[in-house]
Tab-separated table of C-alpha atoms in Angstrom:
chain	number	residue	atom	x	y	z
R	985	MET	CA	-31.209	-53.233	11.108
R	986	GLU	CA	-30.467	-49.999	12.961
R	987	VAL	CA	-30.456	-46.672	11.135
R	988	LEU	CA	-29.112	-43.605	12.963
R	989	VAL	CA	-30.890	-40.357	12.168
R	990	PHE	CA	-29.286	-36.931	12.520
R	991	GLY	CA	-30.367	-33.294	12.460
R	992	GLN	CA	-33.828	-32.116	11.585
R	993	LEU	CA	-34.580	-35.444	9.875
R	994	THR	CA	-35.717	-36.590	13.320
R	995	ASP	CA	-38.737	-34.289	12.883
R	996	ILE	CA	-39.813	-36.702	10.165
R	997	THR	CA	-38.647	-40.021	11.607
R	998	GLY	CA	-39.651	-39.140	15.169
R	999	SER	CA	-36.513	-40.766	16.546
R	1000	THR	CA	-32.699	-40.619	16.398
R	1001	SER	CA	-32.581	-44.363	15.799
R	1002	LEU	CA	-34.835	-46.510	13.611
R	1003	GLN	CA	-35.221	-50.286	13.671
R	1004	LEU	CA	-36.019	-51.363	10.116
R	1005	PRO	CA	-36.323	-54.712	8.334
R	1006	THR	CA	-33.017	-55.775	6.790
R	1007	VAL	CA	-32.423	-54.679	3.189
R	1008	ALA	CA	-29.545	-55.445	0.863
R	1009	SER	CA	-28.781	-52.065	-0.687
R	1010	SER	CA	-28.995	-48.316	-0.207
R	1011	ASP	CA	-31.565	-48.055	-3.020
R	1012	GLU	CA	-33.832	-50.557	-1.250
R	1013	LEU	CA	-33.348	-48.652	2.001
R	1014	ARG	CA	-34.260	-45.374	0.329
R	1015	GLU	CA	-37.410	-46.919	-1.136
R	1016	MET	CA	-38.422	-48.348	2.228
R	1017	LEU	CA	-37.791	-45.024	3.960
R	1018	HIS	CA	-39.848	-43.157	1.367
R	1019	THR	CA	-42.762	-45.553	1.833
R	1020	GLN	CA	-42.614	-45.251	5.609
R	1021	PHE	CA	-41.849	-41.486	5.669
R	1022	PRO	CA	-43.181	-39.894	2.451
R	1023	SER	CA	-41.901	-36.422	3.500
R	1024	LEU	CA	-38.336	-37.676	3.002
R	1025	LYS	CA	-38.997	-37.845	-0.751
R	1026	SER	CA	-38.928	-34.113	-1.188
R	1027	ILE	CA	-36.005	-33.147	1.039
R	1028	THR	CA	-32.220	-33.232	0.884
R	1029	TYR	CA	-30.406	-35.887	2.911
R	1030	LEU	CA	-27.673	-38.437	2.470
R	1031	ILE	CA	-27.411	-42.106	3.345
R	1032	ALA	CA	-24.066	-43.199	4.767
R	1033	ILE	CA	-23.092	-46.851	4.951
R	1034	ASN	CA	-19.990	-47.840	6.898
R	1035	LYS	CA	-18.727	-44.233	6.839
R	1036	LYS	CA	-19.156	-43.890	3.059
R	1037	ILE	CA	-21.682	-41.584	1.486
R	1038	ALA	CA	-23.957	-43.563	-0.842
R	1039	LYS	CA	-23.681	-41.465	-4.011
R	1040	GLN	CA	-24.801	-44.496	-6.008
R	1041	ASN	CA	-26.410	-47.739	-4.973
R	1042	MET	CA	-24.318	-49.439	-2.269
R	1043	VAL	CA	-24.486	-52.903	-0.738
R	1044	ILE	CA	-25.586	-53.061	2.893
R	1045	ASP	CA	-23.886	-55.907	4.724
R	1046	GLN	CA	-25.130	-57.569	7.877
R	1047	HIS	CA	-23.223	-55.404	10.357
R	1048	ALA	CA	-23.313	-52.176	8.410
R	1049	GLU	CA	-23.424	-48.886	10.279
R	1050	ILE	CA	-26.150	-46.861	8.585
R	1051	ALA	CA	-26.882	-43.166	9.067
R	1052	LEU	CA	-29.110	-40.505	7.528
R	1053	LEU	CA	-27.838	-36.907	7.515
R	1054	PRO	CA	-29.358	-33.649	6.314
R	1055	PRO	CA	-27.333	-30.528	5.491
R	1056	PHE	CA	-26.623	-28.291	8.527
R	1057	SER	CA	-26.476	-24.522	8.236
R	1058	GLY	CA	-26.504	-23.018	11.724
R	1059	GLY	CA	-23.619	-21.141	13.201
H	666	MET	CA	11.680	-15.495	14.417
H	667	ASP	CA	12.370	-15.458	18.139
H	668	ILE	CA	10.065	-16.338	20.945
H	669	ASN	CA	10.807	-13.774	23.620
H	670	GLU	CA	10.593	-14.324	27.335
H	671	GLN	CA	7.090	-12.979	27.667
H	672	ALA	CA	5.826	-15.091	24.812
H	673	PHE	CA	7.474	-18.138	26.322
H	674	ALA	CA	5.767	-17.407	29.647
H	675	ARG	CA	2.417	-17.082	27.859
H	676	TYR	CA	2.666	-20.182	25.699
H	677	HIS	CA	4.968	-22.560	27.567
H	678	ARG	CA	2.153	-24.952	28.542
H	679	GLN	CA	1.570	-25.713	24.890
H	680	ILE	CA	5.211	-25.340	23.838
H	681	ARG	CA	6.149	-28.121	26.281
H	682	LEU	CA	3.648	-30.542	24.721
H	683	PRO	CA	5.311	-33.507	22.995
H	684	GLY	CA	5.887	-32.625	19.353
H	685	PHE	CA	4.827	-28.974	19.749
H	686	GLY	CA	7.886	-26.961	20.789
H	687	ILE	CA	9.091	-23.526	19.752
H	688	ALA	CA	8.750	-24.432	16.074
H	689	SER	CA	4.969	-24.871	16.322
H	690	GLN	CA	4.618	-21.641	18.249
H	691	GLU	CA	6.525	-19.829	15.524
H	692	ARG	CA	4.289	-21.354	12.874
H	693	LEU	CA	1.237	-20.086	14.744
H	694	GLN	CA	2.750	-16.636	15.059
H	695	ALA	CA	3.378	-16.503	11.310
H	696	ALA	CA	-0.060	-17.817	10.354
H	697	LYS	CA	-2.862	-15.730	8.847
H	698	VAL	CA	-6.339	-17.081	9.529
H	699	LEU	CA	-9.649	-15.679	8.311
H	700	VAL	CA	-12.733	-16.377	10.421
H	701	VAL	CA	-16.017	-15.826	8.575
H	702	GLY	CA	-18.847	-15.174	11.019
H	703	ALA	CA	-18.377	-13.881	14.573
H	704	GLY	CA	-21.351	-15.683	16.095
H	705	GLY	CA	-21.906	-18.942	17.946
H	706	LEU	CA	-19.040	-20.686	16.153
H	707	GLY	CA	-16.944	-17.570	15.566
H	708	CYS	CA	-16.646	-16.613	19.253
H	709	PRO	CA	-15.002	-19.831	20.486
H	710	ILE	CA	-12.928	-20.076	17.298
H	711	LEU	CA	-11.574	-16.553	17.764
H	712	ALA	CA	-10.863	-16.969	21.475
H	713	SER	CA	-9.006	-20.255	20.950
H	714	LEU	CA	-6.970	-19.013	17.979
H	715	ALA	CA	-6.030	-15.798	19.770
H	716	GLY	CA	-5.203	-17.625	22.993
H	717	ALA	CA	-2.972	-20.068	21.129
H	718	GLY	CA	-1.079	-17.206	19.504
H	719	VAL	CA	-2.171	-17.200	15.859
H	720	GLY	CA	-0.336	-14.083	14.663
H	721	THR	CA	-2.886	-12.593	12.281
H	722	ILE	CA	-6.629	-13.111	12.558
H	723	GLY	CA	-9.190	-11.633	10.167
H	724	ILE	CA	-12.813	-11.391	11.314
H	725	VAL	CA	-15.663	-10.916	8.828
H	726	ASP	CA	-19.213	-10.248	9.999
H	727	ASP	CA	-21.748	-7.570	9.179
H	728	GLY	CA	-23.904	-8.175	12.256
H	729	LEU	CA	-24.564	-6.322	15.494
H	730	VAL	CA	-24.579	-7.880	18.960
H	731	GLU	CA	-28.108	-8.880	20.038
H	732	LEU	CA	-29.468	-10.064	23.368
H	733	SER	CA	-30.345	-13.458	21.860
H	734	ASN	CA	-26.631	-13.968	21.003
H	735	LEU	CA	-25.465	-13.934	24.615
H	736	HIS	CA	-26.525	-17.461	25.578
H	737	ARG	CA	-23.691	-18.806	23.422
H	738	GLN	CA	-21.527	-15.960	22.090
H	739	PHE	CA	-19.330	-15.342	25.112
H	740	LEU	CA	-17.050	-12.682	23.634
H	741	PHE	CA	-19.965	-10.270	23.985
H	742	GLY	CA	-21.687	-8.728	27.002
H	743	MET	CA	-24.756	-6.688	27.859
H	744	ASN	CA	-22.971	-3.392	27.188
H	745	ASP	CA	-22.163	-4.480	23.629
H	746	ILE	CA	-25.754	-4.908	22.420
H	747	GLY	CA	-26.272	-2.922	19.235
H	748	LEU	CA	-22.548	-2.605	18.478
H	749	PRO	CA	-20.748	-4.255	15.525
H	750	LYS	CA	-19.676	-7.801	16.400
H	751	VAL	CA	-16.315	-7.498	14.663
H	752	ASP	CA	-15.336	-4.453	16.759
H	753	ILE	CA	-16.234	-6.085	20.063
H	754	ALA	CA	-14.589	-9.362	19.087
H	755	ALA	CA	-11.365	-7.571	18.111
H	756	ARG	CA	-11.424	-5.591	21.364
H	757	GLN	CA	-11.828	-8.787	23.404
H	758	LEU	CA	-9.024	-10.558	21.545
H	759	ALA	CA	-6.725	-7.588	22.175
H	760	VAL	CA	-7.481	-7.855	25.907
H	761	LEU	CA	-6.824	-11.595	25.807
H	762	ASN	CA	-3.641	-11.452	23.755
H	763	PRO	CA	-2.185	-8.081	22.732
H	764	SER	CA	0.676	-9.725	20.834
H	765	ILE	CA	-1.534	-10.768	17.915
H	766	GLN	CA	-2.928	-8.673	15.070
H	767	THR	CA	-6.595	-8.596	14.164
H	768	HIS	CA	-8.186	-7.212	11.021
H	769	THR	CA	-11.892	-6.530	11.049
H	770	TYR	CA	-14.211	-6.574	8.040
H	771	ASN	CA	-17.593	-5.195	9.005
H	772	PHE	CA	-19.404	-6.235	5.857
H	773	LEU	CA	-21.249	-9.172	4.360
H	774	LEU	CA	-18.916	-11.560	2.548
H	775	THR	CA	-20.271	-12.092	-0.961
H	776	ASN	CA	-19.076	-13.521	-4.255
H	777	HIS	CA	-18.064	-9.972	-5.231
H	778	ASN	CA	-15.587	-9.384	-2.411
H	779	ALA	CA	-14.653	-12.894	-1.205
H	780	ILE	CA	-11.743	-13.811	-3.464
H	781	ASP	CA	-9.789	-10.592	-2.841
H	782	LEU	CA	-10.102	-11.111	0.902
H	783	LEU	CA	-9.471	-14.874	0.986
H	784	THR	CA	-6.225	-14.563	-0.956
H	785	GLN	CA	-4.748	-12.517	1.916
H	786	TYR	CA	-5.012	-15.482	4.309
H	787	ASP	CA	-3.524	-18.994	4.631
H	788	ILE	CA	-6.694	-20.773	5.733
H	789	VAL	CA	-10.375	-19.931	6.219
H	790	LEU	CA	-12.895	-21.012	8.869
H	791	ASP	CA	-16.597	-21.071	8.035
H	792	GLY	CA	-18.605	-20.055	11.082
H	793	THR	CA	-21.514	-18.623	9.112
H	794	ASP	CA	-25.179	-19.327	9.731
H	795	ASN	CA	-26.759	-19.651	6.294
H	796	PHE	CA	-26.496	-21.708	3.118
H	797	THR	CA	-26.034	-18.649	0.901
H	798	THR	CA	-22.683	-17.704	2.452
H	799	ARG	CA	-21.664	-21.326	3.038
H	800	TYR	CA	-22.053	-22.368	-0.617
H	801	MET	CA	-20.467	-19.122	-1.818
H	802	LEU	CA	-17.504	-19.627	0.542
H	803	ALA	CA	-17.145	-23.301	-0.399
H	804	ASP	CA	-17.048	-22.363	-4.096
H	805	ALA	CA	-14.587	-19.507	-3.542
H	806	CYS	CA	-12.184	-21.658	-1.499
H	807	ALA	CA	-12.364	-24.603	-3.917
H	808	PHE	CA	-11.792	-22.247	-6.831
H	809	ILE	CA	-8.602	-20.682	-5.398
H	810	TYR	CA	-7.500	-23.877	-3.578
H	811	LYS	CA	-7.752	-22.230	-0.167
H	812	PRO	CA	-8.126	-24.725	2.707
H	813	LEU	CA	-11.507	-24.343	4.407
H	814	ILE	CA	-12.523	-25.572	7.839
H	815	TYR	CA	-16.267	-26.070	7.869
H	816	GLY	CA	-18.441	-26.198	10.962
H	817	ALA	CA	-22.196	-26.025	11.494
H	818	VAL	CA	-24.715	-26.623	14.241
H	819	SER	CA	-28.386	-27.427	14.507
H	820	ARG	CA	-30.289	-27.921	17.755
H	821	PHE	CA	-28.277	-30.596	19.648
H	822	GLU	CA	-25.833	-31.558	16.898
H	823	GLY	CA	-22.854	-30.147	15.087
H	824	GLN	CA	-20.485	-30.953	12.244
H	825	VAL	CA	-16.849	-30.279	11.401
H	826	ALA	CA	-14.880	-30.966	8.215
H	827	VAL	CA	-11.689	-29.828	6.521
H	828	PHE	CA	-11.900	-29.228	2.787
H	829	GLU	CA	-8.665	-28.922	0.839
H	830	ASN	CA	-6.946	-30.309	-2.265
H	831	GLY	CA	-9.979	-29.645	-4.443
H	832	LEU	CA	-12.592	-31.202	-2.147
H	833	SER	CA	-15.655	-29.091	-1.375
H	834	TYR	CA	-18.903	-29.178	0.563
H	835	ARG	CA	-20.470	-29.724	-2.860
H	836	ASP	CA	-18.970	-33.238	-2.740
H	837	VAL	CA	-21.280	-33.877	0.234
H	838	PHE	CA	-24.384	-31.945	-0.875
H	839	PRO	CA	-23.893	-30.764	-4.500
H	840	VAL	CA	-26.678	-28.183	-4.369
H	841	PRO	CA	-28.272	-26.276	-1.503
H	842	PRO	CA	-31.461	-27.715	-0.022
H	843	LYS	CA	-34.689	-26.184	-1.193
H	844	PRO	CA	-35.766	-22.956	0.470
H	845	GLY	CA	-37.380	-23.529	3.843
H	846	GLU	CA	-36.248	-27.161	3.986
H	847	VAL	CA	-33.623	-26.742	6.704
H	848	GLN	CA	-34.314	-24.346	9.549
H	849	ASN	CA	-31.616	-22.020	10.872
H	850	CYS	CA	-30.754	-21.633	14.572
H	851	GLU	CA	-33.309	-18.875	15.008
H	852	GLU	CA	-36.087	-21.175	13.777
H	853	ALA	CA	-34.855	-24.563	14.980
H	854	GLY	CA	-33.042	-23.477	18.145
H	855	VAL	CA	-29.563	-24.414	19.294
H	856	LEU	CA	-28.150	-25.691	22.563
H	857	GLY	CA	-25.983	-22.896	24.027
H	858	TYR	CA	-22.786	-24.861	24.693
H	859	LEU	CA	-22.906	-26.817	21.416
H	860	PRO	CA	-21.319	-24.151	19.166
H	861	GLY	CA	-18.666	-23.865	21.897
H	862	ILE	CA	-17.739	-27.510	21.316
H	863	ILE	CA	-17.938	-27.351	17.521
H	864	GLY	CA	-16.187	-23.958	17.292
H	865	ASN	CA	-13.359	-25.225	19.483
H	866	MET	CA	-13.050	-28.361	17.347
H	867	MET	CA	-12.774	-26.091	14.293
H	868	ALA	CA	-10.103	-24.016	16.042
H	869	GLY	CA	-8.324	-27.265	16.949
H	870	GLU	CA	-8.362	-28.423	13.329
H	871	CYS	CA	-6.936	-25.054	12.325
H	872	LEU	CA	-4.152	-25.216	14.926
H	873	LYS	CA	-3.274	-28.774	13.822
H	874	TRP	CA	-3.280	-27.689	10.188
H	875	ILE	CA	-0.891	-24.817	10.918
H	876	THR	CA	1.473	-26.777	13.178
H	877	LYS	CA	1.151	-30.035	11.187
H	878	LEU	CA	0.526	-31.895	14.447
H	879	GLY	CA	-1.648	-34.999	14.500
H	880	THR	CA	-4.288	-35.747	11.876
H	881	THR	CA	-6.918	-33.290	10.718
H	882	LEU	CA	-10.435	-34.012	9.462
H	883	SER	CA	-9.210	-33.437	5.910
H	884	GLY	CA	-11.606	-35.359	3.659
H	885	LYS	CA	-13.790	-36.328	6.648
H	886	LEU	CA	-17.103	-35.043	7.919
H	887	LEU	CA	-17.516	-35.451	11.677
H	888	THR	CA	-20.995	-35.184	13.186
H	889	PHE	CA	-21.453	-34.904	16.954
H	890	SER	CA	-24.715	-35.400	18.778
H	891	ALA	CA	-24.656	-33.773	22.213
H	892	LEU	CA	-27.851	-35.436	23.451
H	893	ASP	CA	-26.479	-38.961	23.323
H	894	ASN	CA	-22.731	-38.232	22.963
H	895	ARG	CA	-22.570	-39.886	19.575
H	896	PHE	CA	-19.801	-39.205	17.033
H	897	LEU	CA	-20.074	-40.219	13.383
H	898	GLU	CA	-17.196	-39.725	10.969
H	899	LEU	CA	-17.783	-40.060	7.213
H	900	ASP	CA	-15.308	-40.094	4.332
H	901	ILE	CA	-15.744	-37.381	1.729
H	902	ASP	CA	-14.687	-38.318	-1.768
H	903	SER	CA	-14.431	-36.054	-4.775
H	904	THR	CA	-17.550	-36.454	-6.928
H	905	ALA	CA	-18.338	-35.546	-10.529
H	906	GLU	CA	-21.659	-34.115	-9.407
H	907	GLY	CA	-19.935	-31.869	-6.869
H	908	LYS	CA	-17.435	-30.638	-9.455
H	909	LEU	CA	-20.180	-29.938	-12.004
H	910	ALA	CA	-22.073	-27.840	-9.500
H	911	ARG	CA	-19.093	-25.537	-8.897
H	912	PRO	CA	-18.397	-22.424	-10.943
H	913	THR	CA	-15.456	-22.925	-13.272
H	914	SER	CA	-14.295	-19.346	-13.710
H	915	LYS	CA	-14.048	-16.181	-11.648
H	916	GLU	CA	-16.617	-14.591	-13.933
H	917	GLU	CA	-19.076	-17.433	-13.406
H	918	PHE	CA	-18.469	-17.353	-9.641
H	919	GLU	CA	-19.073	-13.620	-9.455
H	920	SER	CA	-22.168	-13.693	-11.641
H	921	ARG	CA	-23.992	-16.365	-9.627
H	922	ASP	CA	-26.898	-15.219	-7.505
H	923	TYR	CA	-26.170	-17.210	-4.325
H	924	ALA	CA	-29.033	-15.636	-2.376
H	925	MET	CA	-31.488	-16.705	-5.047
H	926	LEU	CA	-29.925	-20.177	-5.403
H	927	CYS	CA	-30.213	-20.746	-1.683
H	928	GLY	CA	-33.652	-19.190	-1.422
H	929	THR	CA	-32.848	-16.809	1.386
H	930	ILE	CA	-34.674	-14.055	-0.420
H	931	PRO	CA	-38.339	-14.587	-1.188
H	932	LEU	CA	-38.852	-16.091	-4.584
H	933	GLN	CA	-41.306	-14.538	-6.986
H	934	ALA	CA	-43.462	-16.258	-9.516
H	935	ARG	CA	-41.580	-16.509	-12.788
H	936	GLU	CA	-42.906	-17.002	-16.293
H	937	ILE	CA	-41.249	-19.807	-18.216
H	938	SER	CA	-41.112	-20.369	-21.953
H	939	VAL	CA	-42.439	-23.429	-23.744
H	940	GLU	CA	-38.848	-24.657	-24.188
H	941	GLU	CA	-38.108	-24.251	-20.464
H	942	PHE	CA	-41.373	-26.074	-19.728
H	943	ARG	CA	-40.396	-28.919	-22.067
H	944	ILE	CA	-36.967	-29.404	-20.446
H	945	PHE	CA	-38.293	-28.967	-16.910
H	946	THR	CA	-41.027	-31.578	-17.304
H	947	ALA	CA	-38.714	-33.979	-19.141
H	948	THR	CA	-35.976	-33.947	-16.480
H	949	GLU	CA	-37.844	-33.339	-13.237
H	950	THR	CA	-41.339	-33.811	-11.874
H	951	PRO	CA	-42.811	-30.416	-11.021
H	952	SER	CA	-46.488	-30.274	-10.058
H	953	ILE	CA	-48.550	-28.907	-12.954
H	954	ILE	CA	-51.822	-27.145	-12.145
H	955	ASP	CA	-54.202	-26.343	-14.999
H	956	VAL	CA	-56.360	-23.437	-13.814
H	957	ARG	CA	-58.726	-23.388	-16.836
H	958	GLU	CA	-62.425	-24.154	-16.457
H	959	LEU	CA	-63.064	-27.887	-16.601
H	960	HIS	CA	-64.720	-27.716	-20.055
H	961	GLU	CA	-61.811	-25.933	-21.781
H	962	GLU	CA	-59.960	-27.936	-24.460
H	963	PRO	CA	-57.535	-29.384	-25.313
H	964	SER	CA	-56.367	-31.335	-22.270
H	965	LEU	CA	-52.730	-31.153	-21.207
H	966	GLY	CA	-52.752	-34.860	-22.001
H	967	LYS	CA	-49.375	-36.477	-21.587
H	968	PHE	CA	-48.193	-33.958	-18.968
H	969	PRO	CA	-49.278	-35.270	-15.547
H	970	HIS	CA	-51.386	-32.477	-14.105
H	971	GLU	CA	-54.322	-31.502	-11.946
H	972	ARG	CA	-57.242	-29.325	-13.048
H	973	VAL	CA	-58.334	-26.721	-10.511
H	974	PRO	CA	-60.269	-23.802	-12.082
H	975	LEU	CA	-58.860	-20.402	-11.089
H	976	GLN	CA	-61.835	-19.330	-8.941
H	977	THR	CA	-61.835	-22.633	-7.059
H	978	PHE	CA	-58.072	-22.379	-6.636
H	979	LEU	CA	-58.235	-18.874	-5.224
H	980	GLN	CA	-60.972	-19.718	-2.704
H	981	ALA	CA	-58.641	-22.105	-0.891
H	982	PHE	CA	-55.228	-23.166	-2.159
H	983	PRO	CA	-55.284	-26.967	-2.526
H	984	TYR	CA	-52.221	-29.113	-1.702
H	985	VAL	CA	-50.031	-29.035	-4.791
H	986	GLY	CA	-47.075	-31.200	-3.764
H	987	ASP	CA	-43.856	-30.133	-2.058
H	988	GLY	CA	-41.673	-29.243	-5.023
H	989	ALA	CA	-41.836	-26.761	-7.852
H	990	VAL	CA	-45.267	-25.798	-9.214
H	991	ILE	CA	-46.111	-24.739	-12.758
H	992	PHE	CA	-49.458	-23.066	-13.416
H	993	VAL	CA	-50.947	-23.383	-16.891
H	994	CYS	CA	-54.030	-21.873	-18.587
H	995	GLN	CA	-55.149	-21.211	-22.154
H	996	SER	CA	-53.058	-18.088	-22.880
H	997	GLY	CA	-50.890	-17.632	-19.774
H	998	LYS	CA	-52.865	-14.825	-18.141
H	999	ARG	CA	-54.926	-16.684	-15.534
H	1000	SER	CA	-51.966	-18.942	-14.731
H	1001	LEU	CA	-49.789	-15.889	-14.037
H	1002	GLN	CA	-52.435	-14.520	-11.698
H	1003	ALA	CA	-52.635	-17.857	-9.862
H	1004	ALA	CA	-48.830	-18.112	-9.714
H	1005	GLU	CA	-48.373	-14.598	-8.334
H	1006	LEU	CA	-50.981	-15.087	-5.631
H	1007	TYR	CA	-49.677	-18.521	-4.722
H	1008	ALA	CA	-46.053	-17.295	-4.614
H	1009	ALA	CA	-46.992	-14.356	-2.409
H	1010	SER	CA	-48.299	-16.684	0.275
H	1011	HIS	CA	-45.612	-19.363	-0.284
H	1012	PRO	CA	-42.421	-17.263	-0.472
H	1013	HIS	CA	-40.033	-20.224	-0.487
H	1014	ARG	CA	-41.648	-22.277	-3.221
H	1015	MET	CA	-40.506	-22.310	-6.819
H	1016	VAL	CA	-43.620	-21.077	-8.614
H	1017	TYR	CA	-43.919	-20.748	-12.382
H	1018	SER	CA	-46.471	-19.786	-14.992
H	1019	LEU	CA	-46.279	-21.105	-18.551
H	1020	ARG	CA	-46.035	-18.086	-20.872
H	1021	GLY	CA	-48.493	-18.376	-23.764
H	1022	GLY	CA	-50.290	-21.265	-22.082
H	1023	VAL	CA	-51.855	-24.209	-23.901
H	1024	ILE	CA	-51.965	-22.191	-27.144
H	1025	ALA	CA	-48.175	-21.907	-27.091
H	1026	LEU	CA	-47.836	-25.642	-26.380
H	1027	LEU	CA	-50.041	-26.365	-29.409
H	1028	GLU	CA	-48.109	-23.978	-31.637
H	1029	ASN	CA	-44.852	-25.687	-30.670
H	1030	GLY	CA	-46.210	-29.173	-31.280
H	1031	LEU	CA	-46.074	-30.254	-27.643
H	1032	LEU	CA	-49.777	-31.156	-27.525
């Protein structure tokens, strides 16, 4: 399962693209990310699945496009 | 409105575009656009709007031109260093296109002056560089239903979105990130040509919005990564959380302390009451540090905490988590001392001291 990583989140993940074991939902993904990258627990970011922002738990299907985005402020 | 010969000569390469025509040019000429921030995003936005013939352009910025601006802010030159950005930008736009009007506002846009200014324009572009102004502007525009074109950059990436019909940036991120969490361009750096791309995309969205050509990013958030030429477009839906986070009246909007909320001013240690402590610990998980000597009773018991006696704490601050910290002692005196010293060396942390300490918790039946 590929997860695209944007912005300053790459300081934590070390890469703009992560290969992670397949999970079935955004909650499971969040838990896995927080285990692998504990710093993510305390910062603001969103999980997007197939172009939708996961405000609540969302199903992740086999070919889902998954991305992590932080807020941007620069201008 | 007529397009005279000179105007036709100036604009005919866009007028001849399929679907554009004289009508679109007239719409641009009649439009009033406010650009907030005359920096990395503001420069390309302003040049593209002026070049295209937007009739009235407002420019808000309280900054002066600096040498470090010139790698990306191409309206400015070496001779302009130290001069107000809005004046130089307006001068450059007048050279580029004398047929348009510019209005300059050489002040910081705040929740006390924003609404009066925004109401004079049809649409607003956010080219600011900090969360304080961005959240304030998002709230102001949502409150008066003013369309807002958002753009932001960080290092090698940028974002564009169009917020209208009640949608707001708060539907993406309801509250600002914690102080120090996201670095600005000065701290994180930014690729020089990137704001040129993002600013021009913002200008493009604005021109499409005015002329009603094509499809805008209304309700979409587009992220572009320059390093690997990746585009990601997300849908933005209205959320209850986003609505709740917005002020609901002009009074509430004007009384909010956006600088404090966004942590751009150093935070100071604050004393909290027992009731605030109760709610805080029931709804969130702040770190609690008990700075009493290890033999002092009673224990904080059910409140998850760490015991680090004041003298030990002051010798070398231990790691106390990444979020908010509440210091506690017997009466609230030692904890206030610890909180003030800790806050002074951690200006972007939320640092609290429990007023009245353990004695107050006992008196209120919380222990």
